[in-house]
Coordinates of C-alpha atoms in Angstrom, one line a residue:
M284 CA -20.5 -36.2 -25.5
F285 CA -22.1 -35.2 -28.6
E286 CA -23.0 -37.5 -32.4
H287 CA -24.0 -35.6 -35.4
L288 CA -24.4 -36.7 -39.5
Y289 CA -22.2 -36.1 -41.8
F290 CA -23.3 -36.6 -46.0
T291 CA -20.6 -37.1 -48.7
D292 CA -19.6 -37.9 -52.3
R293 CA -16.5 -39.0 -51.6
P294 CA -15.0 -42.3 -52.8
L295 CA -16.5 -45.1 -50.3
S296 CA -12.9 -46.7 -50.3
T297 CA -11.5 -43.7 -48.8
L298 CA -14.3 -43.8 -45.8
K299 CA -14.3 -46.6 -44.8
S300 CA -10.5 -47.0 -45.0
G301 CA -9.8 -44.0 -42.6
Y302 CA -7.3 -42.2 -45.3
D303 CA -8.3 -39.6 -47.8
L304 CA -6.5 -39.7 -50.7
G305 CA -6.7 -36.3 -51.2
G306 CA -8.6 -35.6 -54.3
D307 CA -6.2 -37.7 -56.3
A308 CA -8.4 -40.8 -57.0
I309 CA -11.5 -38.6 -57.0
D310 CA -14.0 -39.3 -60.0
L311 CA -15.3 -36.7 -61.5
S312 CA -17.2 -38.4 -64.0
G313 CA -20.8 -38.1 -62.0
S314 CA -21.3 -41.5 -61.1
A315 CA -20.0 -41.1 -57.3
V316 CA -22.8 -42.0 -54.9
I317 CA -23.6 -41.0 -51.5
S318 CA -23.3 -42.5 -48.2
F319 CA -24.3 -40.9 -44.8
G320 CA -22.4 -41.5 -41.9
R321 CA -22.7 -39.9 -38.1
V322 CA -19.7 -38.1 -36.6
F323 CA -19.5 -38.4 -32.3
G324 CA -16.7 -37.4 -29.7
E325 CA -16.6 -35.3 -26.4
G326 CA -16.8 -32.0 -28.1
E327 CA -13.8 -30.4 -26.2
N328 CA -10.5 -32.2 -27.5
D329 CA -10.4 -32.4 -31.4
D330 CA -8.5 -35.8 -30.3
D331 CA -11.4 -37.4 -28.6
V332 CA -13.6 -37.1 -32.0
D333 CA -13.7 -39.7 -34.6
Y334 CA -16.6 -40.7 -36.9
Q335 CA -19.0 -43.3 -39.0
F336 CA -19.5 -45.0 -42.2
M337 CA -23.7 -45.8 -42.0
S338 CA -24.9 -46.4 -45.9
K339 CA -24.9 -45.8 -49.0
C340 CA -28.1 -43.7 -50.4
R341 CA -29.6 -44.5 -53.9
P342 CA -32.2 -41.8 -55.1
G343 CA -35.9 -43.2 -56.2
E344 CA -36.7 -45.3 -52.8
N345 CA -40.0 -45.4 -51.5
F346 CA -40.4 -43.5 -47.7
A347 CA -43.7 -45.1 -47.6
G348 CA -43.6 -46.4 -43.6
C349 CA -40.4 -45.6 -43.0
L350 CA -41.4 -43.1 -40.2
D351 CA -43.3 -46.6 -38.6
V352 CA -40.6 -49.1 -38.9
E353 CA -37.4 -49.8 -36.8
K354 CA -34.3 -47.8 -37.5
E355 CA -32.3 -51.8 -38.3
Q356 CA -35.3 -52.1 -40.6
L357 CA -33.8 -49.3 -43.2
S358 CA -30.9 -48.6 -45.2
G359 CA -29.9 -45.8 -47.7
Y360 CA -31.8 -42.2 -48.1
P361 CA -35.2 -44.0 -45.7
L362 CA -32.7 -44.3 -42.8
F363 CA -30.6 -41.1 -43.4
F364 CA -33.6 -39.2 -43.5
R365 CA -35.2 -40.8 -40.4
L366 CA -32.5 -40.7 -38.5
L367 CA -32.5 -36.8 -39.1
F368 CA -36.3 -36.1 -38.6
D369 CA -35.9 -38.5 -35.2
K370 CA -33.4 -35.6 -33.8
L371 CA -36.1 -33.4 -34.9
R372 CA -39.0 -34.3 -33.3
D373 CA -38.3 -32.5 -30.3
G374 CA -38.9 -28.8 -31.8
S375 CA -34.7 -28.5 -32.2
E376 CA -33.3 -27.3 -35.3
L377 CA -30.7 -28.4 -37.7
L378 CA -27.3 -27.0 -38.9
L379 CA -26.3 -27.8 -42.2
F380 CA -23.3 -27.0 -43.0
I381 CA -21.2 -27.1 -46.1
H382 CA -17.2 -26.3 -46.0
G383 CA -15.3 -24.7 -48.1
Y384 CA -12.4 -25.4 -50.7
S385 CA -9.0 -27.0 -48.8
H386 CA -11.1 -29.6 -46.4
S387 CA -10.0 -32.8 -46.5
F388 CA -12.5 -35.7 -45.3
E389 CA -9.9 -35.7 -42.3
K390 CA -10.1 -32.4 -41.1
L391 CA -14.2 -33.3 -41.0
T392 CA -14.1 -34.1 -37.5
G393 CA -12.0 -31.3 -36.6
T394 CA -14.8 -29.1 -37.8
V395 CA -17.8 -31.2 -36.6
A396 CA -16.3 -30.3 -33.2
R397 CA -16.0 -26.7 -33.2
L398 CA -19.6 -26.3 -35.1
H399 CA -20.7 -28.7 -32.2
R400 CA -19.2 -25.8 -29.7
R401 CA -19.9 -22.8 -31.8
Y402 CA -23.8 -23.4 -32.7
V403 CA -25.0 -26.5 -30.5
T404 CA -23.8 -25.7 -26.8
N405 CA -24.4 -21.9 -26.9
L406 CA -27.7 -20.7 -25.3
L407 CA -28.6 -18.5 -27.4
S408 CA -29.3 -21.3 -30.3
P409 CA -31.1 -23.4 -30.9
I410 CA -29.4 -25.4 -32.7
K411 CA -29.0 -29.0 -31.6
H412 CA -27.6 -30.8 -34.3
V413 CA -25.6 -30.6 -37.4
L414 CA -25.1 -32.4 -41.1
V415 CA -21.8 -31.5 -43.3
F416 CA -21.8 -32.5 -46.5
S417 CA -18.2 -33.1 -47.0
W418 CA -18.1 -32.4 -50.9
P419 CA -14.4 -34.0 -52.8
S420 CA -12.8 -31.3 -51.4
A421 CA -8.3 -31.7 -52.2
G422 CA -7.2 -30.8 -48.6
N423 CA -4.4 -29.0 -50.4
V424 CA -4.4 -25.0 -50.3
S425 CA -2.4 -25.1 -54.1
R426 CA -5.4 -27.2 -55.7
Y427 CA -8.5 -24.3 -55.7
A428 CA -8.6 -25.1 -59.6
Y429 CA -8.8 -28.9 -58.3
D430 CA -11.7 -27.8 -56.2
R431 CA -13.2 -25.8 -58.9
K432 CA -13.5 -29.0 -60.6
V433 CA -14.9 -31.1 -58.3
V434 CA -17.7 -28.6 -57.3
E435 CA -19.1 -29.0 -60.6
T436 CA -19.7 -32.7 -60.1
S437 CA -20.3 -32.6 -56.4
C438 CA -23.3 -30.2 -57.0
A439 CA -25.5 -32.7 -58.9
H440 CA -25.0 -34.9 -56.0
F441 CA -25.9 -31.6 -53.3
L442 CA -29.1 -31.2 -55.9
E443 CA -29.6 -35.0 -55.4
F444 CA -30.5 -34.6 -51.7
I445 CA -32.1 -31.8 -51.7
L446 CA -34.7 -33.3 -54.0
E447 CA -34.8 -36.2 -51.9
L448 CA -35.0 -34.6 -48.6
R449 CA -38.5 -33.1 -50.3
R450 CA -39.4 -36.3 -51.6
F451 CA -39.5 -37.7 -48.1
A452 CA -41.1 -35.3 -46.5
R453 CA -44.4 -35.3 -49.6
Q454 CA -44.3 -39.4 -48.5
C455 CA -43.8 -39.0 -45.1
L456 CA -45.4 -35.6 -43.3
P457 CA -48.5 -33.6 -43.5
E458 CA -48.7 -30.6 -45.2
E459 CA -48.9 -28.6 -41.4
E460 CA -45.5 -30.7 -40.0
R461 CA -43.7 -30.9 -43.5
C462 CA -43.8 -27.1 -43.9
S463 CA -42.5 -27.4 -39.6
F464 CA -39.8 -29.7 -40.6
F465 CA -38.1 -27.8 -43.2
E466 CA -38.1 -23.8 -40.7
R467 CA -36.1 -26.0 -38.2
I468 CA -33.1 -26.6 -41.3
N469 CA -30.7 -23.8 -41.9
L470 CA -28.5 -23.6 -43.9
M471 CA -24.5 -22.3 -43.7
A472 CA -22.4 -22.2 -46.3
V473 CA -18.5 -20.9 -46.2
S474 CA -16.0 -20.1 -48.9
M475 CA -16.5 -22.5 -52.0
G476 CA -19.3 -23.8 -50.0
N477 CA -21.0 -20.8 -51.4
Y478 CA -20.5 -21.6 -55.4
L479 CA -21.2 -24.8 -54.9
L480 CA -24.5 -23.5 -53.8
E481 CA -24.5 -21.0 -56.8
R482 CA -24.4 -24.5 -59.6
V483 CA -26.6 -26.3 -57.5
L484 CA -29.7 -23.6 -58.4
Q485 CA -28.2 -23.0 -61.4
L486 CA -28.9 -26.5 -62.7
G487 CA -32.3 -25.7 -62.5
Q488 CA -34.5 -28.3 -60.9
L489 CA -36.1 -26.5 -58.4
E490 CA -37.1 -23.7 -59.3
S491 CA -41.2 -25.1 -60.0
D492 CA -41.0 -25.7 -56.1
T493 CA -41.9 -22.9 -53.8
D494 CA -41.9 -24.7 -51.0
A495 CA -39.3 -23.7 -48.5
T496 CA -36.8 -25.7 -47.7
F497 CA -34.7 -23.5 -45.2
H498 CA -35.4 -21.0 -42.6
E499 CA -32.0 -19.2 -42.5
V500 CA -29.4 -19.5 -45.1
L501 CA -25.9 -18.1 -44.4
H502 CA -23.2 -17.0 -46.4
M503 CA -20.4 -16.7 -44.9
A504 CA -16.7 -15.7 -47.1
A505 CA -18.8 -16.8 -50.0
D506 CA -16.4 -17.3 -53.2
V507 CA -19.0 -16.2 -55.2
D508 CA -18.8 -13.0 -57.8
N509 CA -20.8 -10.0 -56.4
R510 CA -23.4 -10.4 -58.8
A511 CA -24.6 -13.9 -56.9
L512 CA -27.3 -12.4 -55.2
H513 CA -28.9 -10.7 -57.5
E514 CA -32.5 -11.3 -57.9
S515 CA -31.4 -12.9 -61.7
G516 CA -28.1 -14.1 -59.9
G517 CA -27.8 -17.7 -59.0
L518 CA -27.8 -17.2 -55.7
G519 CA -31.2 -15.3 -55.8
K520 CA -33.2 -18.2 -56.8
L521 CA -31.7 -19.5 -53.3
A522 CA -33.3 -16.3 -51.6
K523 CA -36.6 -18.0 -53.1
M524 CA -35.8 -20.8 -51.2
A525 CA -36.0 -19.4 -47.1
K526 CA -37.6 -17.5 -44.8
R527 CA -34.0 -15.6 -44.6
V528 CA -30.5 -14.9 -46.5
H529 CA -27.4 -13.3 -44.2
V530 CA -24.3 -12.5 -46.0
Y531 CA -21.0 -12.4 -43.9
F532 CA -18.0 -11.1 -45.5
N533 CA -14.9 -9.0 -44.2
R534 CA -12.9 -6.6 -46.2
N535 CA -10.0 -8.1 -45.4
D536 CA -10.0 -11.7 -46.5
H537 CA -6.7 -12.2 -47.4
L538 CA -8.7 -15.6 -49.8
L539 CA -10.9 -13.9 -51.4
L540 CA -8.7 -11.2 -51.8
V541 CA -6.5 -13.9 -53.9
S542 CA -9.6 -15.0 -55.6
S543 CA -10.9 -11.6 -56.5
G544 CA -7.9 -11.6 -58.2
L545 CA -8.5 -14.6 -59.9
H546 CA -12.1 -14.2 -61.4
R547 CA -11.2 -10.5 -61.4
R548 CA -14.6 -9.9 -59.8
S549 CA -15.0 -8.6 -56.4
R550 CA -16.5 -11.2 -54.0
L551 CA -20.3 -11.1 -52.6
G552 CA -20.6 -8.6 -49.9
K553 CA -17.0 -6.5 -50.7
D554 CA -19.0 -3.6 -52.4
P555 CA -22.8 -4.0 -50.4
H556 CA -23.4 -0.3 -51.8
K557 CA -22.8 -1.9 -55.5
E558 CA -24.8 -4.6 -55.6
S559 CA -28.3 -5.6 -56.6
L560 CA -28.7 -8.0 -53.8
A561 CA -32.1 -9.6 -53.6
P562 CA -34.4 -7.9 -51.5
E563 CA -34.6 -11.1 -49.1
A564 CA -30.9 -10.5 -48.3
L565 CA -29.1 -8.5 -46.1
I566 CA -25.4 -7.8 -45.6
I567 CA -23.4 -8.7 -42.6
D568 CA -19.9 -7.0 -42.2
T569 CA -17.1 -8.4 -39.9
T570 CA -14.1 -6.7 -40.4
D571 CA -13.6 -4.6 -37.6
V572 CA -14.3 -7.9 -35.3
S573 CA -12.4 -10.6 -37.1
V574 CA -9.4 -8.0 -37.3
K575 CA -9.2 -7.3 -33.5
A576 CA -9.2 -11.3 -33.0
L577 CA -6.4 -11.9 -35.0
M578 CA -4.2 -9.6 -33.0
A579 CA -5.2 -10.8 -29.7
P580 CA -1.7 -12.6 -28.2
G581 CA -0.6 -15.8 -29.3
Q582 CA -3.1 -15.8 -32.6
F583 CA -0.6 -15.8 -35.3
F584 CA 1.3 -19.0 -35.7
S585 CA -1.0 -20.9 -33.6
K586 CA -2.1 -24.4 -34.9
E587 CA -5.7 -23.1 -35.2
E588 CA -4.9 -19.9 -36.9
M589 CA -2.8 -22.6 -39.7
D590 CA -5.6 -24.8 -39.7
Y591 CA -9.0 -22.1 -39.8
A592 CA -7.7 -18.2 -40.4
T593 CA -9.4 -16.1 -38.6
L594 CA -9.5 -13.9 -41.2
H595 CA -11.5 -16.4 -42.9
N596 CA -13.3 -18.8 -40.7
Y597 CA -14.9 -16.1 -38.7
M598 CA -17.8 -18.4 -38.0
L599 CA -15.5 -20.7 -36.0
R600 CA -13.0 -18.3 -34.6
V601 CA -14.4 -14.9 -33.5
E602 CA -16.3 -14.2 -30.8
A603 CA -18.5 -11.1 -32.2
V604 CA -19.2 -13.2 -35.4
V605 CA -20.0 -16.5 -33.9
Q606 CA -22.6 -14.8 -31.0
D607 CA -24.4 -12.2 -34.2
A608 CA -24.3 -15.5 -36.2
N609 CA -26.8 -17.8 -33.1
R610 CA -29.0 -14.6 -33.3
V611 CA -29.4 -15.1 -36.3
L612 CA -30.0 -18.7 -36.0
S613 CA -32.4 -18.1 -33.2
H614 CA -34.8 -15.9 -36.0
A615 CA -34.0 -12.8 -33.8
P616 CA -34.7 -9.8 -36.1
A617 CA -32.3 -8.2 -38.0
Q618 CA -32.1 -4.3 -36.3
A619 CA -32.4 -6.3 -32.8
I620 CA -29.3 -7.9 -32.3
D621 CA -27.0 -6.2 -30.1
G622 CA -23.2 -5.8 -31.4
R623 CA -24.6 -4.6 -34.5
S624 CA -24.6 -0.6 -36.3
Y625 CA -26.3 -0.3 -38.4
G626 CA -24.9 0.7 -42.0
G627 CA -28.5 2.0 -45.0
G628 CA -30.4 -0.2 -46.5
S629 CA -29.6 -4.4 -45.4
L630 CA -26.7 -2.7 -44.2
F631 CA -25.1 -4.1 -40.6
Y632 CA -21.5 -3.5 -39.0
L633 CA -19.9 -5.7 -36.0
G634 CA -17.6 -4.0 -33.9

């Protein structure tokens, strides 16, 4: 059995009814409320995975004493962060995951089950807990422009979560324990989830705080342009909030090739020798191992391929990428990770 947490700014009515409206009724005014719950199941069969809505959250609540009372007395952010803190009391680590475009709330349970199998039960990984931010993607491949518009609102809600998390830590934890707490939080963003992160940083409210918030940051199949990790770029500021930053990309990523055409700019990682990245950033080319995985018998028309395309979702589908990412999450030195070949500078190849 497993139990992981999610938080979302999707309308509460769609969560409580268990029916995802696919974006048609999403409030783009910025007035959405963050709510959270748990995803639970066996981990081996997606049909056995379910979710539960737990509480809605409002910013500005007092966290003092929330670690010393029974959880039943708490709600909102105090309950949310108490649950997170309790999960990490034993020194284990958390993976905060931001999904990409065309990802409905119904897809949440399948994604969490796959993250659990790949990054929690994996013996290489220190990750024992997953937290997913489910922003209101329409869950429809034809609604790319709509999802980009939704990100413009959801970035403020994710920022609220980060600011409240920091406030909780300052109110409830002494400095040494606070640093240890954040050292055990790692971040993985996929596809348009990286654009959401870029927009969060561009809001500017995190710049005055130099405390590290993440240990490892993994940008997977990032749907942002190749200047995003310049030191002056949006994601370049994220490098100052983490100990290490990693950019995984695939030169044959068909979805990002379309995005490059739409935006008239290569996506992050595509031209690694032409990009002036933040000095903390490492680049991992997954092309060879991703193409090889796609060529395996039975992949092209499988349901798994339709739901999670190999060339784009290699962090869930390609064993070599999963193993590499788990070694990163174990905080192994970049040059010591098996299966990589050095490409010069900050570039590594898998396979």
